[in-house]
Amino acid sequence: MTRYTLAVLPGDGIGPEVTAEALKVLRATAELFGYRIDAQEYAVGAAGVAEAGDSLPERTRCAVTQADAVLLGAVGDPALAAAEGKRRPEAGLLALRKLLGAYANLRPVRVHPSLAHASPLRPERLAGVDLLIVRELTGGLYYGEPRALGRESAVNTLRYTVREIERVARVAFQAAVERRGSLTSVDKANVLEVSQLWRATVTRIGAEEFPAVTLEHLYVDFAAMRLVAEPARIDVLLTENLFGDILSDEAAVLTGSLGLLPSASLGDGPGLFEPVHGSAPDIAGRGVANPIGAILSAAMLLRYGLELPEAADSVEQAVTAALAAGRRSADIAREGEPVLGTRAVGDEIARLVLLGKGRTVPELR
Ligand code: NAD
């Protein structure tokens, strides 16, 4: 029986609550598909500060580099809002991404037809929305040197190397091959030299290595409009760090709740899989958080981290079936609909995974 080692970092706030449900669903897939998961928990964020005075303790560092994949909940604690250096919870997350060499951030955005009411867009604009944003995560303006803040002026540097563009482009092209075969690369090549290099490099990688993928280039301002005007036209959207930060949050709004969105950060080491939301201190400890972002992150872990696409499909199908049957947490329930807690949503999705194909779930009354 194949065994996989997972480092599980529940983190803070609702992190442990949603991570427990993601693990429950992973264990259900292991039972269904006949493999074994060895999952050990390690501290990160405020939990790391409490354990070892460090938001990414040494014990956690060792474990993540040796794991097959890393599942993370969320970090952040209002009590440590003024903390600095290693004691700042969010510093642990940045250090973790750096340690894992995670240069490609993948954020799928799928609008479930049964949740169209939760989105600020009109339902007809949302039909068929199923896109993947691939954001470069370790380069660009956020890391470029020199950087300085003076009294009369400030400077940041936008720099990308060909190698940095090539490696993230390959991740995006490969994702397009496995999806609907279309890649939209976003830049500002009419103004920025870095974008001209980006466009030329993406075009070359496409022609040389992925000729079957249809490639288009959009300027970032037009891409921002297309995301709300015609989001269903996008399959895979590839872009650099700053543009990706903004566009992925814009795309997140389409679904109607932060609690639904998963992410994966891939690079040289084990992949890091985490929901997009934070530690949500306003609802932590009440058992009401939506675990679907974490559960869909577990599906990404199966697909990209362990290369188990059938198991990943089974989780995604179970989520769709649960939502369609009205199994919803408070953030996405309609007025008057029954509301499930975090555990009940996780139980239901794990049960649907185990039911395997041909599942039907009666409407909740
Ligand atoms: P947040 O994502 O934690 O919460 C924003 C809002 O969305 C809150 O009202 C919250 O209740 C709601 N929400 C979030 N996840 C939900 C879920 N699964 N189900 C139902 N509702 C959900 O963002 P914030 O309030 O700006 O930040 C809180 C803390 O989290 C801060 O310390 C911040 O630094 C940290 N943070 C961490 C991450 C991460 O770990 N990747 C990301 C964002 C923010």
Short mmCIF file of C-alpha atoms in Angstrom, two decimals, residues 6-12 15-16 19 23 40-45 47 55-57 59-61 63-64 67 69-75 92-93 96 100 272-275:
data_model
loop_
_atom_site.label_atom_id
_atom_site.label_comp_id
_atom_site.label_asym_id
_atom_site.label_seq_id
_atom_site.Cartn_x
_atom_site.Cartn_y
_atom_site.Cartn_z
CA LEU A 6 1.73 14.88 5.29
CA ALA A 7 2.85 17.73 7.50
CA VAL A 8 -0.34 19.32 8.81
CA LEU A 9 -0.06 22.87 10.14
CA PRO A 10 -3.47 23.83 11.59
CA GLY A 11 -2.28 27.28 12.72
CA ASP A 12 -4.59 29.75 14.45
CA GLY A 15 -7.35 27.02 11.05
CA PRO A 16 -7.55 23.93 13.32
CA THR A 19 -8.01 21.56 8.81
CA LEU A 23 -8.01 15.67 7.00
CA GLN A 40 1.49 14.64 11.80
CA GLU A 41 0.56 18.06 13.16
CA TYR A 42 3.05 20.89 13.66
CA ALA A 43 2.73 24.44 14.95
CA VAL A 44 2.82 27.57 12.79
CA GLY A 45 1.79 31.20 13.32
CA ALA A 47 0.59 28.49 17.72
CA SER A 55 6.03 31.55 14.17
CA LEU A 56 7.85 28.83 12.21
CA PRO A 57 9.54 26.62 14.85
CA ARG A 59 10.55 21.29 14.47
CA THR A 60 8.01 22.48 11.87
CA ARG A 61 10.79 23.52 9.45
CA ALA A 63 8.97 18.29 9.11
CA VAL A 64 7.75 20.29 6.12
CA ALA A 67 6.90 15.64 3.90
CA ALA A 69 2.99 17.68 0.96
CA VAL A 70 2.02 20.35 3.49
CA LEU A 71 -1.57 21.13 4.50
CA LEU A 72 -2.02 24.46 6.27
CA GLY A 73 -5.05 26.05 7.99
CA ALA A 74 -4.53 29.75 8.59
CA VAL A 75 -2.33 32.01 10.70
CA GLY A 92 5.75 32.23 9.73
CA LEU A 93 3.73 31.88 6.55
CA LEU A 96 7.33 28.74 5.10
CA LEU A 100 9.57 25.44 0.34
CA LEU A 272 1.87 23.93 0.28
CA PHE A 273 -1.93 23.67 0.25
CA GLU A 274 -4.11 26.13 2.17
CA PRO A 275 -7.46 27.88 2.00
#
